[in-house]
CSV table of C-alpha atoms in Angstrom, one decimal:
chain,number,residue,atom,x,y,z
A,15,MET,CA,-0.3,0.0,0.2
A,16,GLU,CA,1.5,3.1,-1.0
A,17,LYS,CA,1.8,5.8,1.5
A,18,TYR,CA,1.6,10.1,1.3
A,19,TYR,CA,3.3,12.7,3.2
A,20,TRP,CA,2.2,16.5,3.2
A,21,ILE,CA,4.6,19.1,4.6
A,22,THR,CA,3.4,22.6,5.3
A,23,THR,CA,6.8,25.2,5.3
A,24,TYR,CA,6.4,28.7,7.4
A,25,GLY,CA,9.2,31.7,7.3
A,26,CYS,CA,12.3,32.1,4.9
A,27,GLN,CA,14.2,30.5,2.2
A,28,MET,CA,16.3,28.4,4.6
A,29,ASN,CA,13.3,26.9,6.2
A,30,VAL,CA,11.9,26.0,2.3
A,31,HIS,CA,15.3,23.8,1.5
A,32,GLU,CA,14.7,22.4,5.1
A,33,SER,CA,11.4,20.9,4.0
A,34,GLU,CA,13.1,19.7,0.9
A,35,LYS,CA,15.2,17.7,3.7
A,36,ILE,CA,12.3,16.3,5.0
A,37,ALA,CA,11.0,15.1,1.6
A,38,GLY,CA,14.0,13.2,1.4
A,39,ILE,CA,14.0,11.9,4.8
A,40,LEU,CA,10.2,10.4,3.9
A,41,ARG,CA,11.1,9.4,1.0
A,42,ALA,CA,13.7,7.4,1.7
A,43,ARG,CA,11.1,5.6,4.0
A,44,GLY,CA,8.5,4.7,1.5
A,45,TYR,CA,6.7,7.8,1.0
A,46,LYS,CA,5.3,9.5,-1.6
A,47,GLN,CA,4.0,13.9,-2.0
A,48,GLY,CA,-0.1,13.6,-1.5
A,49,LYS,CA,-2.4,15.8,-2.9
A,50,SER,CA,-3.8,17.3,0.7
A,51,GLU,CA,-3.5,16.9,3.8
A,52,GLU,CA,-6.4,14.9,4.4
A,53,GLU,CA,-4.6,11.5,1.9
A,54,ALA,CA,-1.9,11.9,3.5
A,55,ASP,CA,-0.5,9.2,6.1
A,56,ILE,CA,2.5,11.6,7.8
A,57,VAL,CA,1.9,16.0,7.8
A,58,VAL,CA,4.5,17.4,8.9
A,59,PHE,CA,4.5,21.1,10.2
A,60,ASN,CA,8.0,22.7,9.5
A,61,THR,CA,7.6,26.2,11.5
A,62,CYS,CA,8.9,29.3,12.2
A,63,CYS,CA,9.0,31.7,15.3
A,64,ILE,CA,10.7,34.9,13.8
A,65,ARG,CA,7.5,36.7,13.7
A,66,GLU,CA,4.8,36.3,15.9
A,67,ASN,CA,2.2,35.7,13.1
A,68,ALA,CA,4.0,32.9,11.7
A,69,GLU,CA,3.7,31.1,15.1
A,70,ASN,CA,0.6,31.7,15.4
A,71,HIS,CA,-0.3,30.6,12.1
A,72,ALA,CA,1.7,27.2,12.8
A,73,TYR,CA,-0.9,26.8,15.7
A,74,GLY,CA,-4.2,27.5,13.7
A,75,ASN,CA,-3.3,24.9,10.9
A,76,ILE,CA,-1.8,22.0,13.5
A,77,GLY,CA,-5.6,22.2,15.8
A,78,ALA,CA,-7.7,22.0,12.6
A,79,LEU,CA,-6.1,19.1,12.2
A,80,LYS,CA,-8.0,17.1,15.2
A,81,LYS,CA,-10.8,16.5,13.6
A,82,LEU,CA,-8.4,14.5,10.5
A,83,LYS,CA,-6.9,12.9,13.6
A,84,LYS,CA,-9.6,11.9,15.3
A,85,SER,CA,-11.1,10.8,12.4
A,86,ARG,CA,-8.1,8.7,10.9
A,87,PRO,CA,-6.0,8.2,14.1
A,88,SER,CA,-3.3,6.0,12.3
A,89,MET,CA,-2.4,9.7,10.6
A,90,LEU,CA,0.9,10.6,12.3
A,91,ILE,CA,1.5,14.5,12.6
A,92,ALA,CA,4.7,15.6,13.6
A,93,VAL,CA,5.7,19.2,14.4
A,94,GLY,CA,9.5,20.5,13.8
A,95,GLY,CA,11.5,23.8,13.2
A,96,CYS,CA,12.2,26.9,15.0
A,97,MET,CA,9.1,27.0,17.2
A,98,THR,CA,9.5,23.8,18.8
A,99,GLN,CA,13.3,24.8,19.4
A,100,GLN,CA,12.4,27.6,21.7
A,101,ALA,CA,12.7,26.7,25.6
A,102,GLY,CA,9.7,25.2,26.7
A,103,ALA,CA,7.8,24.9,23.3
A,104,ALA,CA,7.9,21.6,22.7
A,105,GLU,CA,6.2,20.9,26.2
A,106,LYS,CA,3.3,23.3,25.6
A,107,LEU,CA,2.2,22.1,22.3
A,108,ARG,CA,2.0,18.9,23.8
A,109,LYS,CA,-0.1,20.0,26.4
A,110,LYS,CA,-2.2,22.0,23.4
A,111,PHE,CA,-2.2,19.7,20.6
A,112,PRO,CA,-1.9,16.1,22.9
A,113,PHE,CA,-2.9,14.9,19.1
A,114,VAL,CA,0.4,15.3,17.6
A,115,ASP,CA,2.8,12.0,17.5
A,116,ILE,CA,6.2,14.0,16.7
A,117,VAL,CA,8.2,16.8,18.1
A,118,PHE,CA,11.5,17.9,16.7
A,119,GLY,CA,14.1,20.7,16.6
A,120,THR,CA,15.9,22.5,14.6
A,121,HIS,CA,19.2,20.4,15.2
A,122,ASN,CA,17.7,17.3,15.2
A,123,LEU,CA,15.8,17.2,11.9
A,124,PRO,CA,18.2,14.4,10.6
A,125,VAL,CA,17.0,12.3,12.9
A,126,LEU,CA,13.5,12.7,12.1
A,127,GLY,CA,13.0,9.2,10.3
A,128,GLU,CA,14.2,7.3,13.3
A,129,LEU,CA,11.7,9.4,15.5
A,130,ILE,CA,9.3,8.2,12.7
A,131,ASP,CA,10.2,4.3,13.4
A,132,LYS,CA,10.3,4.9,17.0
A,133,LYS,CA,6.5,6.4,17.1
A,134,LEU,CA,5.3,3.2,14.7
A,135,ALA,CA,6.8,1.1,17.2
A,136,GLY,CA,5.0,2.2,19.9
A,137,LYS,CA,2.1,4.3,21.5
A,138,LYS,CA,3.5,7.3,23.1
A,139,ALA,CA,4.0,10.2,21.0
A,140,VAL,CA,7.9,11.1,20.4
A,141,VAL,CA,9.3,14.1,21.6
A,142,ASP,CA,12.7,14.9,21.1
A,143,VAL,CA,14.6,18.5,20.9
A,144,TRP,CA,17.7,18.2,21.7
A,145,GLU,CA,19.5,21.3,23.0
A,146,LYS,CA,22.9,21.6,21.8
A,147,GLU,CA,23.8,22.0,18.1
A,148,GLY,CA,24.6,18.9,15.9
A,149,GLU,CA,22.9,19.0,12.8
A,150,ALA,CA,24.3,16.5,10.2
A,151,ASP,CA,25.3,17.0,6.7
A,152,THR,CA,21.8,15.9,4.7
A,153,GLU,CA,22.4,17.8,1.3
A,154,ASP,CA,22.9,14.7,-0.5
A,155,ILE,CA,19.1,13.3,0.6
A,156,SER,CA,17.2,16.8,-0.1
A,157,TYR,CA,14.2,16.2,-2.5
A,158,ARG,CA,14.5,19.3,-4.4
A,159,THR,CA,11.2,21.0,-6.1
A,160,SER,CA,12.9,24.1,-7.3
A,161,TYR,CA,14.4,23.5,-10.5
A,162,PRO,CA,15.8,24.7,-12.1
A,163,ASN,CA,17.0,27.0,-8.7
A,164,ALA,CA,18.7,25.3,-6.1
A,165,TRP,CA,19.6,26.6,-2.2
A,166,VAL,CA,22.9,24.9,-1.0
A,167,ASN,CA,23.2,25.9,2.6
A,168,ILE,CA,27.1,26.8,3.7
A,169,MET,CA,26.5,27.4,7.0
A,170,TYR,CA,24.0,27.0,10.2
A,171,GLY,CA,23.1,29.1,13.2
A,172,CYS,CA,24.1,33.0,14.1
A,173,ASN,CA,26.6,34.5,16.5
A,174,ASN,CA,25.4,38.2,16.3
A,175,PHE,CA,22.2,38.5,18.8
A,176,CYS,CA,20.4,41.1,17.3
A,177,SER,CA,18.0,42.3,20.3
A,178,TYR,CA,15.2,41.9,18.3
A,179,CYS,CA,16.0,38.1,17.0
A,180,ILE,CA,15.2,34.8,18.5
A,181,VAL,CA,17.5,32.7,15.8
A,182,PRO,CA,20.8,32.1,17.5
A,183,TYR,CA,18.9,30.7,20.6
A,184,VAL,CA,16.8,28.0,18.0
A,185,ARG,CA,19.9,27.7,15.7
A,186,GLY,CA,22.1,28.1,17.7
A,187,ARG,CA,25.6,29.4,17.0
A,188,GLU,CA,27.6,30.0,14.0
A,189,ARG,CA,28.8,26.2,12.3
A,190,SER,CA,30.3,26.3,8.6
A,191,ARG,CA,30.2,23.9,6.6
A,192,GLU,CA,33.8,22.2,4.6
A,193,SER,CA,34.3,24.1,1.7
A,194,GLY,CA,34.9,20.9,-0.2
A,195,ALA,CA,31.4,19.3,0.9
A,196,ILE,CA,29.9,22.7,-0.3
A,197,VAL,CA,31.6,23.0,-3.5
A,198,LYS,CA,30.9,19.1,-4.2
A,199,GLU,CA,27.3,19.8,-3.8
A,200,VAL,CA,27.3,22.6,-6.1
A,201,ASN,CA,28.8,20.4,-8.8
A,202,ALA,CA,26.5,17.5,-8.6
A,203,LEU,CA,24.1,20.4,-9.1
A,204,LEU,CA,25.1,21.6,-11.6
A,205,ASP,CA,25.9,18.5,-13.4
A,206,GLN,CA,22.3,17.4,-12.8
A,207,GLY,CA,21.2,20.7,-14.6
A,208,TYR,CA,20.3,23.1,-12.3
A,209,LYS,CA,21.0,26.6,-13.2
A,210,GLU,CA,20.7,28.7,-10.5
A,211,ILE,CA,22.6,28.2,-7.4
A,212,THR,CA,21.6,30.4,-4.2
A,213,LEU,CA,24.3,29.8,-1.1
A,214,LEU,CA,22.3,30.0,2.5
A,215,GLY,CA,23.2,31.4,5.7
A,216,GLN,CA,21.8,34.0,8.5
A,217,ASN,CA,24.8,35.6,7.7
A,218,VAL,CA,27.0,34.4,4.7
A,219,ASN,CA,29.5,36.8,5.2
A,220,SER,CA,30.6,35.6,8.4
A,221,TYR,CA,31.5,32.3,6.8
A,222,GLY,CA,34.6,30.4,8.4
A,223,ASN,CA,35.2,32.6,11.3
A,224,ASP,CA,34.6,29.1,13.0
A,225,ARG,CA,37.2,27.4,10.8
A,226,GLU,CA,40.6,27.6,8.9
A,227,ASP,CA,38.9,26.6,5.6
A,228,CYS,CA,38.4,29.0,3.5
A,229,THR,CA,36.5,32.6,3.7
A,230,PHE,CA,33.5,33.9,2.3
A,231,TRP,CA,34.9,35.4,-0.8
A,232,GLN,CA,37.4,33.1,-1.2
A,233,LEU,CA,34.4,30.0,-1.5
A,234,LEU,CA,32.7,31.9,-4.2
A,235,ASN,CA,36.0,32.0,-6.0
A,236,LYS,CA,36.4,28.3,-5.7
A,237,ILE,CA,32.5,27.8,-6.8
A,238,CYS,CA,33.0,30.1,-9.8
A,239,GLU,CA,35.9,28.1,-11.3
A,240,ARG,CA,33.6,25.9,-12.7
A,241,LYS,CA,33.2,28.7,-15.9
A,242,GLU,CA,30.0,27.3,-17.3
A,243,LYS,CA,26.9,29.1,-17.6
A,244,PHE,CA,24.9,29.3,-14.5
A,245,ARG,CA,23.9,31.9,-11.9
A,246,LEU,CA,25.2,32.2,-8.3
A,247,ARG,CA,23.4,34.1,-5.2
A,248,PHE,CA,23.6,34.1,-1.7
A,249,MET,CA,21.6,35.6,1.3
A,250,THR,CA,21.8,37.0,4.0
A,251,SER,CA,24.4,39.0,4.3
A,252,ASN,CA,24.8,41.2,7.3
A,253,PRO,CA,26.4,44.6,6.8
A,254,LYS,CA,29.2,44.9,9.3
A,255,ASP,CA,30.5,41.9,7.7
A,256,PHE,CA,30.2,43.1,4.0
A,257,GLY,CA,33.5,43.9,2.6
A,258,GLU,CA,36.1,45.1,-0.2
A,259,ASP,CA,36.7,41.5,-0.6
A,260,LEU,CA,33.4,40.3,-1.1
A,261,VAL,CA,33.0,43.5,-3.4
A,262,ARG,CA,35.8,43.0,-5.7
A,263,THR,CA,34.4,38.9,-5.7
A,264,ILE,CA,31.4,39.4,-6.8
A,265,ALA,CA,32.7,42.1,-9.6
A,266,ASP,CA,35.2,39.8,-10.9
A,267,ASN,CA,32.7,36.7,-11.8
A,268,GLU,CA,29.7,36.8,-14.3
A,269,GLN,CA,28.6,33.8,-12.8
A,270,ILE,CA,27.4,35.9,-9.0
A,271,CYS,CA,24.4,38.0,-10.0
A,272,HIS,CA,24.6,41.3,-9.1
A,273,LEU,CA,22.0,41.7,-6.9
A,274,VAL,CA,23.1,41.8,-3.4
A,275,HIS,CA,20.6,41.5,-0.1
A,276,LEU,CA,21.8,43.7,2.5
A,277,PRO,CA,19.1,43.9,5.8
A,278,VAL,CA,19.7,47.5,7.3
A,279,GLN,CA,16.9,47.1,9.4
A,280,ALA,CA,16.7,50.7,10.5
A,281,GLY,CA,18.3,54.4,9.1
A,282,SER,CA,18.5,55.6,12.8
A,283,ASP,CA,21.7,55.1,14.8
A,284,ARG,CA,20.4,55.6,18.4
A,285,ILE,CA,18.1,52.3,17.1
A,286,LEU,CA,20.4,50.2,15.1
A,287,LYS,CA,22.6,50.4,18.4
A,288,LEU,CA,19.5,49.0,20.3
A,289,MET,CA,19.1,46.4,18.1
A,290,ASN,CA,22.9,45.8,18.0
A,291,ARG,CA,23.4,45.7,14.5
A,292,LYS,CA,27.4,46.7,14.9
A,293,TYR,CA,26.8,49.4,12.0
A,294,THR,CA,25.9,53.2,11.8
A,295,ALA,CA,23.8,54.1,9.1
A,296,LYS,CA,27.1,56.2,7.6
A,297,GLU,CA,28.5,53.7,7.3
A,298,TYR,CA,25.7,51.4,5.8
A,299,LEU,CA,25.5,53.9,3.3
A,300,GLU,CA,29.4,53.4,2.8
A,301,LYS,CA,29.6,49.9,2.1
A,302,VAL,CA,26.7,50.9,-0.7
A,303,GLU,CA,28.4,53.3,-2.1
A,304,MET,CA,31.7,50.7,-2.2
A,305,LEU,CA,29.5,48.4,-4.0
A,306,ARG,CA,27.8,50.7,-7.0
A,307,LYS,CA,32.2,52.0,-7.4
A,308,TYR,CA,32.7,48.0,-8.4
A,309,VAL,CA,29.9,46.8,-9.4
A,310,PRO,CA,28.0,49.7,-11.4
A,311,ASP,CA,25.0,47.7,-12.1
A,312,CYS,CA,24.8,46.5,-9.0
A,313,GLN,CA,21.1,46.4,-7.3
A,314,LEU,CA,20.2,46.2,-4.3
A,315,THR,CA,17.5,44.9,-1.9
A,316,THR,CA,16.9,44.9,1.6
A,317,ASP,CA,14.8,44.3,4.8
A,318,ILE,CA,13.3,47.2,7.3
A,319,MET,CA,11.7,47.1,10.4
A,320,VAL,CA,9.8,49.8,11.9
A,321,GLY,CA,8.4,50.4,15.2
A,322,PHE,CA,11.1,49.0,17.3
A,323,PRO,CA,10.8,49.7,20.9
A,324,THR,CA,11.4,53.5,21.8
A,325,GLU,CA,11.4,54.4,18.1
A,326,THR,CA,10.7,58.1,17.9
A,327,GLU,CA,9.3,60.1,14.4
A,328,GLU,CA,12.6,61.2,14.2
A,329,ASP,CA,13.8,58.0,14.4
A,330,PHE,CA,11.5,56.7,11.7
A,331,GLN,CA,12.5,59.7,9.0
A,332,ALA,CA,15.7,58.7,9.4
A,333,THR,CA,14.8,55.5,8.1
A,334,LEU,CA,12.9,57.4,5.0
A,335,SER,CA,16.4,59.9,4.6
A,336,LEU,CA,18.5,56.5,4.3
A,337,VAL,CA,15.8,54.7,1.8
A,338,LYS,CA,16.0,57.4,-0.4
A,339,GLU,CA,19.9,57.7,-0.1
A,340,ALA,CA,20.2,53.8,-0.8
A,341,ARG,CA,17.7,53.4,-3.8
A,342,PHE,CA,16.6,50.0,-3.4
A,343,SER,CA,15.0,48.1,-5.8
A,344,THR,CA,12.9,46.6,-3.6
A,345,ALA,CA,12.3,46.3,0.4
A,346,PHE,CA,11.2,43.4,2.6
A,347,THR,CA,9.5,45.5,5.5
A,348,PHE,CA,8.2,44.6,9.0
A,349,VAL,CA,6.1,45.4,11.6
A,350,TYR,CA,9.1,45.0,15.0
A,351,SER,CA,7.0,42.0,16.8
A,352,ARG,CA,7.6,41.1,20.0
A,353,ARG,CA,9.3,37.6,20.5
A,354,SER,CA,10.0,36.2,24.4
A,355,GLY,CA,13.0,35.2,24.8
A,356,THR,CA,15.0,38.5,23.2
A,357,VAL,CA,16.5,41.7,24.8
A,358,ALA,CA,14.1,44.0,22.9
A,359,ALA,CA,11.3,42.1,24.2
A,360,GLY,CA,12.1,43.7,28.1
A,361,MET,CA,13.0,46.8,26.6
A,362,ASP,CA,10.9,50.0,27.9
A,363,GLY,CA,8.8,51.6,25.1
A,364,GLN,CA,6.8,49.6,23.3
A,365,ILE,CA,5.1,51.2,20.1
A,366,PRO,CA,1.7,51.5,20.5
A,367,GLU,CA,0.4,49.2,17.4
A,368,GLU,CA,-2.0,52.6,15.2
A,369,VAL,CA,1.8,54.0,15.1
A,370,GLN,CA,3.3,51.3,14.0
A,371,LYS,CA,0.8,50.6,11.4
A,372,ASP,CA,1.0,54.2,10.1
A,373,ARG,CA,4.3,53.8,9.8
A,374,ILE,CA,4.5,51.0,7.7
A,375,MET,CA,2.2,52.4,5.4
A,376,ARG,CA,4.4,55.4,5.0
A,377,LEU,CA,7.5,53.3,4.3
A,378,VAL,CA,5.8,51.0,2.1
A,379,GLU,CA,4.2,53.7,0.1
A,380,LEU,CA,8.1,55.0,-0.7
A,381,VAL,CA,9.4,51.9,-1.0
A,382,ASN,CA,7.1,50.9,-3.7
A,383,ALA,CA,7.4,54.2,-5.8
A,384,GLN,CA,11.0,53.3,-6.2
A,385,THR,CA,10.8,50.1,-7.1
A,386,ARG,CA,7.9,51.6,-9.4
A,387,GLU,CA,10.7,53.8,-10.8
A,388,LEU,CA,13.0,51.6,-11.2
A,389,SER,CA,10.5,48.9,-12.8
A,390,ALA,CA,9.7,51.5,-15.5
A,391,ALA,CA,13.5,52.0,-16.8
A,392,TYR,CA,13.1,48.5,-18.0
A,393,ARG,CA,10.0,49.8,-20.7
A,394,GLY,CA,11.6,48.9,-24.0
A,395,LYS,CA,15.1,47.4,-23.3
A,396,THR,CA,16.0,43.7,-24.0
A,397,ILE,CA,16.9,41.6,-20.6
A,398,GLU,CA,17.7,37.6,-19.7
A,399,VAL,CA,15.9,36.4,-17.4
A,400,LEU,CA,15.8,32.5,-16.1
A,401,CYS,CA,12.4,30.7,-16.8
A,402,GLU,CA,11.2,29.1,-13.8
A,403,ASP,CA,7.7,27.9,-13.9
A,404,TYR,CA,4.4,28.5,-15.9
A,405,ASP,CA,1.6,30.3,-14.6
A,406,ALA,CA,-1.4,28.1,-15.9
A,407,LYS,CA,-4.0,30.6,-15.5
A,408,ARG,CA,-2.4,33.4,-16.8
A,409,GLY,CA,-1.1,31.4,-19.6
A,410,LEU,CA,2.3,32.9,-19.4
A,411,TYR,CA,5.9,31.3,-18.7
A,412,LEU,CA,7.8,33.8,-16.1
A,413,GLY,CA,11.4,33.8,-15.1
A,414,ARG,CA,13.6,36.7,-13.3
A,415,ASP,CA,16.8,38.2,-14.6
A,416,GLU,CA,20.2,38.3,-12.5
A,417,TYR,CA,18.6,41.4,-10.7
A,418,GLY,CA,15.6,39.8,-8.9
A,419,ARG,CA,12.7,41.2,-11.6
A,420,MET,CA,10.2,38.3,-12.8
A,421,GLY,CA,9.0,38.5,-16.1
A,422,TYR,CA,6.3,36.7,-17.8
A,423,PHE,CA,6.1,35.7,-20.9
A,424,LYS,CA,4.1,33.7,-24.0
A,425,SER,CA,5.7,30.5,-25.7
A,426,GLU,CA,5.0,28.2,-27.8
A,427,THR,CA,7.3,25.9,-26.4
A,428,ASN,CA,8.3,24.7,-23.1
A,429,LYS,CA,11.3,27.0,-21.7
A,430,VAL,CA,11.1,26.4,-17.8
A,431,GLY,CA,14.9,25.9,-17.2
A,432,ASP,CA,16.2,28.0,-20.4
A,433,PHE,CA,18.4,31.5,-20.4
A,434,VAL,CA,15.9,33.1,-22.6
A,435,LYS,CA,15.6,36.7,-24.5
A,436,LEU,CA,13.3,39.0,-23.8
A,437,LYS,CA,11.9,42.6,-24.9
A,438,VAL,CA,10.0,44.6,-22.3
A,439,SER,CA,6.9,46.0,-23.3
A,440,GLY,CA,5.4,47.1,-20.0
A,441,THR,CA,6.1,47.0,-16.2
A,442,SER,CA,3.6,46.4,-12.7
A,443,GLY,CA,5.7,47.3,-9.8
A,444,VAL,CA,8.2,44.4,-9.9
A,445,SER,CA,6.7,42.3,-12.7
A,446,LEU,CA,7.9,42.9,-16.3
A,447,ASP,CA,5.5,42.1,-19.2
A,448,CYS,CA,7.5,40.5,-21.7
A,449,GLU,CA,7.2,39.1,-25.3
A,450,LEU,CA,9.8,36.7,-26.2
A,451,CYS,CA,12.6,38.0,-28.8
A,452,GLU,CA,12.6,36.6,-32.1
A,453,ASP,CA,16.1,35.1,-32.1
A,454,THR,CA,14.8,33.1,-29.7
A,455,LYS,CA,11.7,31.1,-30.6
A,456,GLU,CA,12.1,27.9,-32.1
């Protein structure tokens, strides 16, 4: 009898890739991907706790399975990820949802298969959340679902302890993978036909600080020794560790996309200090200037938070000023979310919700205006995209250029996985309306 799985993922690209690892573990035990939770023999929630709404969403979806579990008691429900790694979270989860069968953390994801075996061999729920870091290298068993793109972890954990962030507490201290293993994995993916590789880490710039193997920019150079056509991206970069060696490496290697994600979080030095970001607004802008000196066409994206404790209107205006000067291609904007266990959670001066909403709306309006302006410059230009997918509802193929702009176009033949030349006929926000260039038509 065939067995099916269903995975629900919350959070960032790192979690998406970890769900690919979970899928690989399940497939190794004979499970196939199901069409829905209703037909699944095991449902896995890969959770996130970076923001409170993600955690609440996960709790709601887990609770919604109570009736299904009652009607199908043999179905397994497993919950893992950042949310369960928090101190006391596993016990809270089991008390709130006693029908959950397996609880695991971020550190012991590689042994999920063993936990499933243990549950199937007995009646009791299995709760196993490792307190200490101990991730095994599970890259070779990932079941990848994102062709022609692939994600590759180069490190785990974080040493920065930004005052608002729970990550160091749930993912542990930085651990860099051996560079040879990373290069081997990237080469294997390229051999399999993947065309775009994204290197993942909480702070990729500090890769190698915990070993004598190599630095991050040296790792990029090792990967780029392979000269065939492919794209190389990385995220996320902490500005405090973003240096000239890295910028020169981007400029020297044509495989590295000229799009850098460099989270600034705020434009006020006072707030940046409270956030424990270890750089000033001036230092951040100097790094932006350096990047554009060596890579003039480079586009920049960022993360910005509003409503951090004690943030004044003056602080917020400083953020708006930095956004205007940095000219971000786009920005991921957030309202500060209080996370228990972080330094910021205990700070006085928590900002009222109505003030946070007003500021986020003003920030989004500015960011969107800049994005539309940059997109408008694409009109009439010829671009190259890597076709990623087909939108059946719209009858259009879609793919991004190296700067992250998504182009939509019609084609009579399947273009997924191909580099395609397009003529931009119109724009809509970050999206581009395109036509397939004659010399790429078949």
